[in-house]
mmCIF file as gemmi writes it, N, C-alpha and C atoms, coordinates in Angstrom:
data_model
loop_
_atom_site.group_PDB
_atom_site.id
_atom_site.type_symbol
_atom_site.label_atom_id
_atom_site.label_alt_id
_atom_site.label_comp_id
_atom_site.label_asym_id
_atom_site.label_entity_id
_atom_site.label_seq_id
_atom_site.pdbx_PDB_ins_code
_atom_site.Cartn_x
_atom_site.Cartn_y
_atom_site.Cartn_z
_atom_site.occupancy
_atom_site.B_iso_or_equiv
_atom_site.pdbx_formal_charge
_atom_site.auth_seq_id
_atom_site.auth_asym_id
_atom_site.pdbx_PDB_model_num
ATOM 1 N N . MET Axp A 1 ? -13.524 8.583 -19.815 1 0 ? 1 A 1
ATOM 2 C CA . MET Axp A 1 ? -12.868 8.804 -18.501 1 0 ? 1 A 1
ATOM 3 C C . MET Axp A 1 ? -12.381 10.418 -18.706 1 0 ? 1 A 1
ATOM 4 N N . SER Axp A 2 ? -12.683 10.943 -17.556 1 0 ? 2 A 1
ATOM 5 C CA . SER Axp A 2 ? -12.265 12.411 -17.512 1 0 ? 2 A 1
ATOM 6 C C . SER Axp A 2 ? -10.681 12.616 -17.212 1 0 ? 2 A 1
ATOM 7 N N . ASP Axp A 3 ? -10.291 13.877 -17.444 1 0 ? 3 A 1
ATOM 8 C CA . ASP Axp A 3 ? -8.932 14.041 -17.239 1 0 ? 3 A 1
ATOM 9 C C . ASP Axp A 3 ? -8.713 14.265 -15.656 1 0 ? 3 A 1
ATOM 10 N N . HIS Axp A 4 ? -7.549 13.776 -15.291 1 0 ? 4 A 1
ATOM 11 C CA . HIS Axp A 4 ? -7.219 13.793 -13.747 1 0 ? 4 A 1
ATOM 12 C C . HIS Axp A 4 ? -5.835 14.209 -13.716 1 0 ? 4 A 1
ATOM 13 N N . VAL Axp A 5 ? -5.488 14.758 -12.567 1 0 ? 5 A 1
ATOM 14 C CA . VAL Axp A 5 ? -4.043 14.844 -12.145 1 0 ? 5 A 1
ATOM 15 C C . VAL Axp A 5 ? -3.919 14.231 -10.92 1 0 ? 5 A 1
ATOM 16 N N . TYR Axp A 6 ? -2.971 13.346 -10.795 1 0 ? 6 A 1
ATOM 17 C CA . TYR Axp A 6 ? -2.715 12.582 -9.632 1 0 ? 6 A 1
ATOM 18 C C . TYR Axp A 6 ? -1.41 12.836 -8.942 1 0 ? 6 A 1
ATOM 19 N N . LYS Axp A 7 ? -1.494 12.926 -7.59 1 0 ? 7 A 1
ATOM 20 C CA . LYS Axp A 7 ? -0.406 12.835 -6.619 1 0 ? 7 A 1
ATOM 21 C C . LYS Axp A 7 ? -0.076 11.564 -6.347 1 0 ? 7 A 1
ATOM 22 N N . ILE Axp A 8 ? 1.171 11.187 -6.154 1 0 ? 8 A 1
ATOM 23 C CA . ILE Axp A 8 ? 1.514 9.717 -5.752 1 0 ? 8 A 1
ATOM 24 C C . ILE Axp A 8 ? 2.256 9.712 -4.357 1 0 ? 8 A 1
ATOM 25 N N . LEU Axp A 9 ? 1.736 8.686 -3.584 1 0 ? 9 A 1
ATOM 26 C CA . LEU Axp A 9 ? 2.397 8.571 -2.303 1 0 ? 9 A 1
ATOM 27 C C . LEU Axp A 9 ? 3.123 7.276 -2.347 1 0 ? 9 A 1
ATOM 28 N N . GLU Axp A 10 ? 4.205 6.999 -1.554 1 0 ? 10 A 1
ATOM 29 C CA . GLU Axp A 10 ? 4.7 5.704 -1.451 1 0 ? 10 A 1
ATOM 30 C C . GLU Axp A 10 ? 4.46 5.191 -0.04 1 0 ? 10 A 1
ATOM 31 N N . LEU Axp A 11 ? 3.827 4.081 0.075 1 0 ? 11 A 1
ATOM 32 C CA . LEU Axp A 11 ? 3.399 3.57 1.507 1 0 ? 11 A 1
ATOM 33 C C . LEU Axp A 11 ? 4.044 2.119 1.6 1 0 ? 11 A 1
ATOM 34 N N . THR Axp A 12 ? 4.176 1.734 2.852 1 0 ? 12 A 1
ATOM 35 C CA . THR Axp A 12 ? 4.694 0.398 3.087 1 0 ? 12 A 1
ATOM 36 C C . THR Axp A 12 ? 3.716 -0.193 4.235 1 0 ? 12 A 1
ATOM 37 N N . GLY Axp A 13 ? 3.157 -1.182 3.832 1 0 ? 13 A 1
ATOM 38 C CA . GLY Axp A 13 ? 2.153 -1.739 4.9 1 0 ? 13 A 1
ATOM 39 C C . GLY Axp A 13 ? 2.794 -3.089 5.299 1 0 ? 13 A 1
ATOM 40 N N . SER Axp A 14 ? 2.387 -3.562 6.589 1 0 ? 14 A 1
ATOM 41 C CA . SER Axp A 14 ? 2.94 -4.873 7.114 1 0 ? 14 A 1
ATOM 42 C C . SER Axp A 14 ? 1.914 -5.709 7.782 1 0 ? 14 A 1
ATOM 43 N N . SER Axp A 15 ? 2.056 -7.001 7.829 1 0 ? 15 A 1
ATOM 44 C CA . SER Axp A 15 ? 1.066 -7.906 8.189 1 0 ? 15 A 1
ATOM 45 C C . SER Axp A 15 ? 1.649 -9.221 8.579 1 0 ? 15 A 1
ATOM 46 N N . THR Axp A 16 ? 1.244 -9.881 9.532 1 0 ? 16 A 1
ATOM 47 C CA . THR Axp A 16 ? 1.391 -11.221 9.783 1 0 ? 16 A 1
ATOM 48 C C . THR Axp A 16 ? 0.792 -12.49 8.997 1 0 ? 16 A 1
ATOM 49 N N . THR Axp A 17 ? -0.188 -11.871 8.395 1 0 ? 17 A 1
ATOM 50 C CA . THR Axp A 17 ? -0.97 -12.927 7.803 1 0 ? 17 A 1
ATOM 51 C C . THR Axp A 17 ? -0.898 -13.026 6.199 1 0 ? 17 A 1
ATOM 52 N N . GLY Axp A 18 ? -0.258 -11.933 5.627 1 0 ? 18 A 1
ATOM 53 C CA . GLY Axp A 18 ? 0.109 -11.935 4.072 1 0 ? 18 A 1
ATOM 54 C C . GLY Axp A 18 ? 0.177 -10.748 3.389 1 0 ? 18 A 1
ATOM 55 N N . THR Axp A 19 ? 0.431 -10.85 2.171 1 0 ? 19 A 1
ATOM 56 C CA . THR Axp A 19 ? 0.698 -9.54 1.363 1 0 ? 19 A 1
ATOM 57 C C . THR Axp A 19 ? -0.759 -8.797 1.114 1 0 ? 19 A 1
ATOM 58 N N . ASP Axp A 20 ? -1.944 -9.398 0.898 1 0 ? 20 A 1
ATOM 59 C CA . ASP Axp A 20 ? -3.044 -8.736 0.755 1 0 ? 20 A 1
ATOM 60 C C . ASP Axp A 20 ? -3.386 -7.906 1.866 1 0 ? 20 A 1
ATOM 61 N N . ASP Axp A 21 ? -3.368 -8.46 3.057 1 0 ? 21 A 1
ATOM 62 C CA . ASP Axp A 21 ? -3.585 -7.76 4.234 1 0 ? 21 A 1
ATOM 63 C C . ASP Axp A 21 ? -2.688 -6.54 4.323 1 0 ? 21 A 1
ATOM 64 N N . ALA Axp A 22 ? -1.407 -6.828 4.322 1 0 ? 22 A 1
ATOM 65 C CA . ALA Axp A 22 ? -0.338 -5.722 4.256 1 0 ? 22 A 1
ATOM 66 C C . ALA Axp A 22 ? -0.764 -4.449 3.331 1 0 ? 22 A 1
ATOM 67 N N . ILE Axp A 23 ? -1.161 -4.815 2.071 1 0 ? 23 A 1
ATOM 68 C CA . ILE Axp A 23 ? -1.715 -3.714 1.111 1 0 ? 23 A 1
ATOM 69 C C . ILE Axp A 23 ? -2.979 -2.977 1.602 1 0 ? 23 A 1
ATOM 70 N N . ARG Axp A 24 ? -3.975 -3.875 2.272 1 0 ? 24 A 1
ATOM 71 C CA . ARG Axp A 24 ? -5.201 -3.203 2.593 1 0 ? 24 A 1
ATOM 72 C C . ARG Axp A 24 ? -4.966 -2.308 3.937 1 0 ? 24 A 1
ATOM 73 N N . ARG Axp A 25 ? -3.958 -2.667 4.579 1 0 ? 25 A 1
ATOM 74 C CA . ARG Axp A 25 ? -3.646 -1.949 5.999 1 0 ? 25 A 1
ATOM 75 C C . ARG Axp A 25 ? -3.012 -0.698 5.444 1 0 ? 25 A 1
ATOM 76 N N . ALA Axp A 26 ? -2.092 -0.564 4.671 1 0 ? 26 A 1
ATOM 77 C CA . ALA Axp A 26 ? -1.386 0.491 4.137 1 0 ? 26 A 1
ATOM 78 C C . ALA Axp A 26 ? -2.582 1.556 3.53 1 0 ? 26 A 1
ATOM 79 N N . ILE Axp A 27 ? -3.27 1.013 2.694 1 0 ? 27 A 1
ATOM 80 C CA . ILE Axp A 27 ? -4.333 1.875 2.136 1 0 ? 27 A 1
ATOM 81 C C . ILE Axp A 27 ? -5.278 2.432 3.101 1 0 ? 27 A 1
ATOM 82 N N . ALA Axp A 28 ? -5.753 1.559 3.987 1 0 ? 28 A 1
ATOM 83 C CA . ALA Axp A 28 ? -6.803 1.867 4.976 1 0 ? 28 A 1
ATOM 84 C C . ALA Axp A 28 ? -6.201 3.039 5.781 1 0 ? 28 A 1
ATOM 85 N N . LYS Axp A 29 ? -4.995 2.791 6.18 1 0 ? 29 A 1
ATOM 86 C CA . LYS Axp A 29 ? -4.452 3.803 7.154 1 0 ? 29 A 1
ATOM 87 C C . LYS Axp A 29 ? -4.181 5.234 6.326 1 0 ? 29 A 1
ATOM 88 N N . ALA Axp A 30 ? -3.638 5.095 5.21 1 0 ? 30 A 1
ATOM 89 C CA . ALA Axp A 30 ? -3.565 6.34 4.38 1 0 ? 30 A 1
ATOM 90 C C . ALA Axp A 30 ? -4.793 7.138 4.15 1 0 ? 30 A 1
ATOM 91 N N . SER Axp A 31 ? -5.93 6.368 3.901 1 0 ? 31 A 1
ATOM 92 C CA . SER Axp A 31 ? -7.205 6.858 3.741 1 0 ? 31 A 1
ATOM 93 C C . SER Axp A 31 ? -7.882 7.645 4.913 1 0 ? 31 A 1
ATOM 94 N N . GLU Axp A 32 ? -7.306 7.371 5.972 1 0 ? 32 A 1
ATOM 95 C CA . GLU Axp A 32 ? -7.662 8.244 7.109 1 0 ? 32 A 1
ATOM 96 C C . GLU Axp A 32 ? -7.389 9.875 7.073 1 0 ? 32 A 1
ATOM 97 N N . THR Axp A 33 ? -6.309 10.013 6.304 1 0 ? 33 A 1
ATOM 98 C CA . THR Axp A 33 ? -6.065 11.435 6.048 1 0 ? 33 A 1
ATOM 99 C C . THR Axp A 33 ? -5.717 11.843 4.69 1 0 ? 33 A 1
ATOM 100 N N . VAL Axp A 34 ? -5.832 10.928 3.703 1 0 ? 34 A 1
ATOM 101 C CA . VAL Axp A 34 ? -5.781 11.289 2.33 1 0 ? 34 A 1
ATOM 102 C C . VAL Axp A 34 ? -6.981 10.859 1.744 1 0 ? 34 A 1
ATOM 103 N N . HIS Axp A 35 ? -7.484 11.813 0.981 1 0 ? 35 A 1
ATOM 104 C CA . HIS Axp A 35 ? -8.988 11.485 0.349 1 0 ? 35 A 1
ATOM 105 C C . HIS Axp A 35 ? -8.669 11.353 -1.286 1 0 ? 35 A 1
ATOM 106 N N . ASN Axp A 36 ? -9.594 10.637 -1.841 1 0 ? 36 A 1
ATOM 107 C CA . ASN Axp A 36 ? -9.584 10.362 -3.255 1 0 ? 36 A 1
ATOM 108 C C . ASN Axp A 36 ? -8.427 9.599 -3.6 1 0 ? 36 A 1
ATOM 109 N N . ILE Axp A 37 ? -8.157 8.508 -2.97 1 0 ? 37 A 1
ATOM 110 C CA . ILE Axp A 37 ? -7.203 7.467 -3.378 1 0 ? 37 A 1
ATOM 111 C C . ILE Axp A 37 ? -7.87 6.577 -4.404 1 0 ? 37 A 1
ATOM 112 N N . HIS Axp A 38 ? -7.303 6.455 -5.735 1 0 ? 38 A 1
ATOM 113 C CA . HIS Axp A 38 ? -7.974 5.939 -6.704 1 0 ? 38 A 1
ATOM 114 C C . HIS Axp A 38 ? -7.326 4.568 -7.191 1 0 ? 38 A 1
ATOM 115 N N . TRP Axp A 39 ? -6.08 4.449 -7.028 1 0 ? 39 A 1
ATOM 116 C CA . TRP Axp A 39 ? -5.295 3.362 -7.563 1 0 ? 39 A 1
ATOM 117 C C . TRP Axp A 39 ? -4.026 2.893 -6.775 1 0 ? 39 A 1
ATOM 118 N N . PHE Axp A 40 ? -3.617 1.788 -6.727 1 0 ? 40 A 1
ATOM 119 C CA . PHE Axp A 40 ? -2.324 1.515 -6.194 1 0 ? 40 A 1
ATOM 120 C C . PHE Axp A 40 ? -1.458 0.608 -7.199 1 0 ? 40 A 1
ATOM 121 N N . GLU Axp A 41 ? -0.179 0.356 -6.82 1 0 ? 41 A 1
ATOM 122 C CA . GLU Axp A 41 ? 0.793 -0.274 -7.639 1 0 ? 41 A 1
ATOM 123 C C . GLU Axp A 41 ? 1.774 -0.878 -6.741 1 0 ? 41 A 1
ATOM 124 N N . VAL Axp A 42 ? 1.871 -2.344 -6.485 1 0 ? 42 A 1
ATOM 125 C CA . VAL Axp A 42 ? 2.93 -2.897 -5.768 1 0 ? 42 A 1
ATOM 126 C C . VAL Axp A 42 ? 4.232 -2.754 -6.384 1 0 ? 42 A 1
ATOM 127 N N . ILE Axp A 43 ? 5.225 -2.32 -5.558 1 0 ? 43 A 1
ATOM 128 C CA . ILE Axp A 43 ? 6.667 -2.001 -6.054 1 0 ? 43 A 1
ATOM 129 C C . ILE Axp A 43 ? 7.567 -2.887 -5.465 1 0 ? 43 A 1
ATOM 130 N N . GLU Axp A 44 ? 7.352 -3.624 -4.33 1 0 ? 44 A 1
ATOM 131 C CA . GLU Axp A 44 ? 8.155 -4.285 -3.619 1 0 ? 44 A 1
ATOM 132 C C . GLU Axp A 44 ? 7.586 -5.063 -2.597 1 0 ? 44 A 1
ATOM 133 N N . THR Axp A 45 ? 7.991 -6.429 -2.41 1 0 ? 45 A 1
ATOM 134 C CA . THR Axp A 45 ? 7.44 -7.378 -1.377 1 0 ? 45 A 1
ATOM 135 C C . THR Axp A 45 ? 8.611 -7.866 -0.687 1 0 ? 45 A 1
ATOM 136 N N . ARG Axp A 46 ? 8.514 -7.933 0.7 1 0 ? 46 A 1
ATOM 137 C CA . ARG Axp A 46 ? 9.597 -8.484 1.501 1 0 ? 46 A 1
ATOM 138 C C . ARG Axp A 46 ? 8.913 -9.285 2.565 1 0 ? 46 A 1
ATOM 139 N N . GLY Axp A 47 ? 9.748 -10.054 3.297 1 0 ? 47 A 1
ATOM 140 C CA . GLY Axp A 47 ? 9.168 -10.962 4.381 1 0 ? 47 A 1
ATOM 141 C C . GLY Axp A 47 ? 10.459 -11.181 5.477 1 0 ? 47 A 1
ATOM 142 N N . HIS Axp A 48 ? 9.999 -11.488 6.483 1 0 ? 48 A 1
ATOM 143 C CA . HIS Axp A 48 ? 10.721 -11.876 7.55 1 0 ? 48 A 1
ATOM 144 C C . HIS Axp A 48 ? 10.529 -13.265 7.951 1 0 ? 48 A 1
ATOM 145 N N . ILE Axp A 49 ? 11.68 -14.031 8.054 1 0 ? 49 A 1
ATOM 146 C CA . ILE Axp A 49 ? 11.596 -15.41 8.314 1 0 ? 49 A 1
ATOM 147 C C . ILE Axp A 49 ? 12.164 -15.974 9.793 1 0 ? 49 A 1
ATOM 148 N N . GLU Axp A 50 ? 11.575 -16.678 10.357 1 0 ? 50 A 1
ATOM 149 C CA . GLU Axp A 50 ? 11.918 -17.152 11.617 1 0 ? 50 A 1
ATOM 150 C C . GLU Axp A 50 ? 11.775 -18.669 11.638 1 0 ? 50 A 1
ATOM 151 N N . ASP Axp A 51 ? 12.763 -19.49 12.045 1 0 ? 51 A 1
ATOM 152 C CA . ASP Axp A 51 ? 12.722 -20.9 12.094 1 0 ? 51 A 1
ATOM 153 C C . ASP Axp A 51 ? 12.093 -21.422 10.777 1 0 ? 51 A 1
ATOM 154 N N . GLY Axp A 52 ? 12.588 -20.93 9.696 1 0 ? 52 A 1
ATOM 155 C CA . GLY Axp A 52 ? 12.127 -21.572 8.465 1 0 ? 52 A 1
ATOM 156 C C . GLY Axp A 52 ? 10.763 -21.142 8.018 1 0 ? 52 A 1
ATOM 157 N N . GLN Axp A 53 ? 9.937 -20.34 8.801 1 0 ? 53 A 1
ATOM 158 C CA . GLN Axp A 53 ? 8.594 -19.969 8.468 1 0 ? 53 A 1
ATOM 159 C C . GLN Axp A 53 ? 8.59 -18.445 8.143 1 0 ? 53 A 1
ATOM 160 N N . ILE Axp A 54 ? 7.578 -18.13 7.342 1 0 ? 54 A 1
ATOM 161 C CA . ILE Axp A 54 ? 7.401 -16.725 7.144 1 0 ? 54 A 1
ATOM 162 C C . ILE Axp A 54 ? 6.583 -16.14 8.25 1 0 ? 54 A 1
ATOM 163 N N . LYS Axp A 55 ? 7.156 -15.013 8.928 1 0 ? 55 A 1
ATOM 164 C CA . LYS Axp A 55 ? 6.484 -14.647 10.152 1 0 ? 55 A 1
ATOM 165 C C . LYS Axp A 55 ? 5.982 -13.173 10.011 1 0 ? 55 A 1
ATOM 166 N N . HIS Axp A 56 ? 6.329 -12.551 8.908 1 0 ? 56 A 1
ATOM 167 C CA . HIS Axp A 56 ? 5.918 -11.153 8.528 1 0 ? 56 A 1
ATOM 168 C C . HIS Axp A 56 ? 6.142 -10.766 7.203 1 0 ? 56 A 1
ATOM 169 N N . TRP Axp A 57 ? 5.078 -10.214 6.547 1 0 ? 57 A 1
ATOM 170 C CA . TRP Axp A 57 ? 5.09 -9.658 5.262 1 0 ? 57 A 1
ATOM 171 C C . TRP Axp A 57 ? 5.249 -8.054 5.388 1 0 ? 57 A 1
ATOM 172 N N . GLN Axp A 58 ? 5.95 -7.491 4.435 1 0 ? 58 A 1
ATOM 173 C CA . GLN Axp A 58 ? 6.093 -6.033 4.198 1 0 ? 58 A 1
ATOM 174 C C . GLN Axp A 58 ? 5.847 -5.731 2.72 1 0 ? 58 A 1
ATOM 175 N N . VAL Axp A 59 ? 5.025 -4.955 2.393 1 0 ? 59 A 1
ATOM 176 C CA . VAL Axp A 59 ? 4.705 -4.629 0.949 1 0 ? 59 A 1
ATOM 177 C C . VAL Axp A 59 ? 4.712 -3.087 0.752 1 0 ? 59 A 1
ATOM 178 N N . THR Axp A 60 ? 5.647 -2.774 -0.031 1 0 ? 60 A 1
ATOM 179 C CA . THR Axp A 60 ? 5.745 -1.297 -0.522 1 0 ? 60 A 1
ATOM 180 C C . THR Axp A 60 ? 4.933 -0.959 -1.857 1 0 ? 60 A 1
ATOM 181 N N . LEU Axp A 61 ? 4.146 0.181 -1.787 1 0 ? 61 A 1
ATOM 182 C CA . LEU Axp A 61 ? 3.199 0.291 -2.928 1 0 ? 61 A 1
ATOM 183 C C . LEU Axp A 61 ? 3.35 1.975 -3.31 1 0 ? 61 A 1
ATOM 184 N N . LYS Axp A 62 ? 2.858 2.159 -4.555 1 0 ? 62 A 1
ATOM 185 C CA . LYS Axp A 62 ? 2.665 3.502 -4.752 1 0 ? 62 A 1
ATOM 186 C C . LYS Axp A 62 ? 1.051 3.634 -4.798 1 0 ? 62 A 1
ATOM 187 N N . ALA Axp A 63 ? 0.518 4.791 -4.275 1 0 ? 63 A 1
ATOM 188 C CA . ALA Axp A 63 ? -0.939 4.929 -4.293 1 0 ? 63 A 1
ATOM 189 C C . ALA Axp A 63 ? -1.131 6.306 -4.875 1 0 ? 63 A 1
ATOM 190 N N . GLY Axp A 64 ? -2.051 6.287 -6.007 1 0 ? 64 A 1
ATOM 191 C CA . GLY Axp A 64 ? -2.534 7.705 -6.55 1 0 ? 64 A 1
ATOM 192 C C . GLY Axp A 64 ? -3.727 8.285 -6.108 1 0 ? 64 A 1
ATOM 193 N N . PHE Axp A 65 ? -3.666 9.6 -5.857 1 0 ? 65 A 1
ATOM 194 C CA . PHE Axp A 65 ? -5.005 10.204 -5.501 1 0 ? 65 A 1
ATOM 195 C C . PHE Axp A 65 ? -5.297 11.529 -6.324 1 0 ? 65 A 1
ATOM 196 N N . THR Axp A 66 ? -6.481 11.843 -6.573 1 0 ? 66 A 1
ATOM 197 C CA . THR Axp A 66 ? -6.636 13.052 -7.244 1 0 ? 66 A 1
ATOM 198 C C . THR Axp A 66 ? -6.565 14.304 -6.381 1 0 ? 66 A 1
ATOM 199 N N . LEU Axp A 67 ? -5.975 15.368 -7.067 1 0 ? 67 A 1
ATOM 200 C CA . LEU Axp A 67 ? -6.116 16.702 -6.26 1 0 ? 67 A 1
ATOM 201 C C . LEU Axp A 67 ? -7.343 17.306 -6.247 1 0 ? 67 A 1
ATOM 202 N N . ASP Axp A 68 ? -7.61 18.035 -5.137 1 0 ? 68 A 1
ATOM 203 C CA . ASP Axp A 68 ? -8.924 18.654 -5.194 1 0 ? 68 A 1
ATOM 204 C C . ASP Axp A 68 ? -8.863 19.892 -5.956 1 0 ? 68 A 1
């Protein structure tokens, strides 16, 4: 593995279908403007409940990308 320097972003993705979808949405959106994203780490998971059912997931993550 070569030496890398990473910059870290904190992102929060949301989804009505689950945590995996919330993570994928956050990374996909960030990838539109940030290049070279190589890893992520989930740091917090939250949800919204209505009538005893989970209605919305929100996942905060750190994503690392290499500098040019």
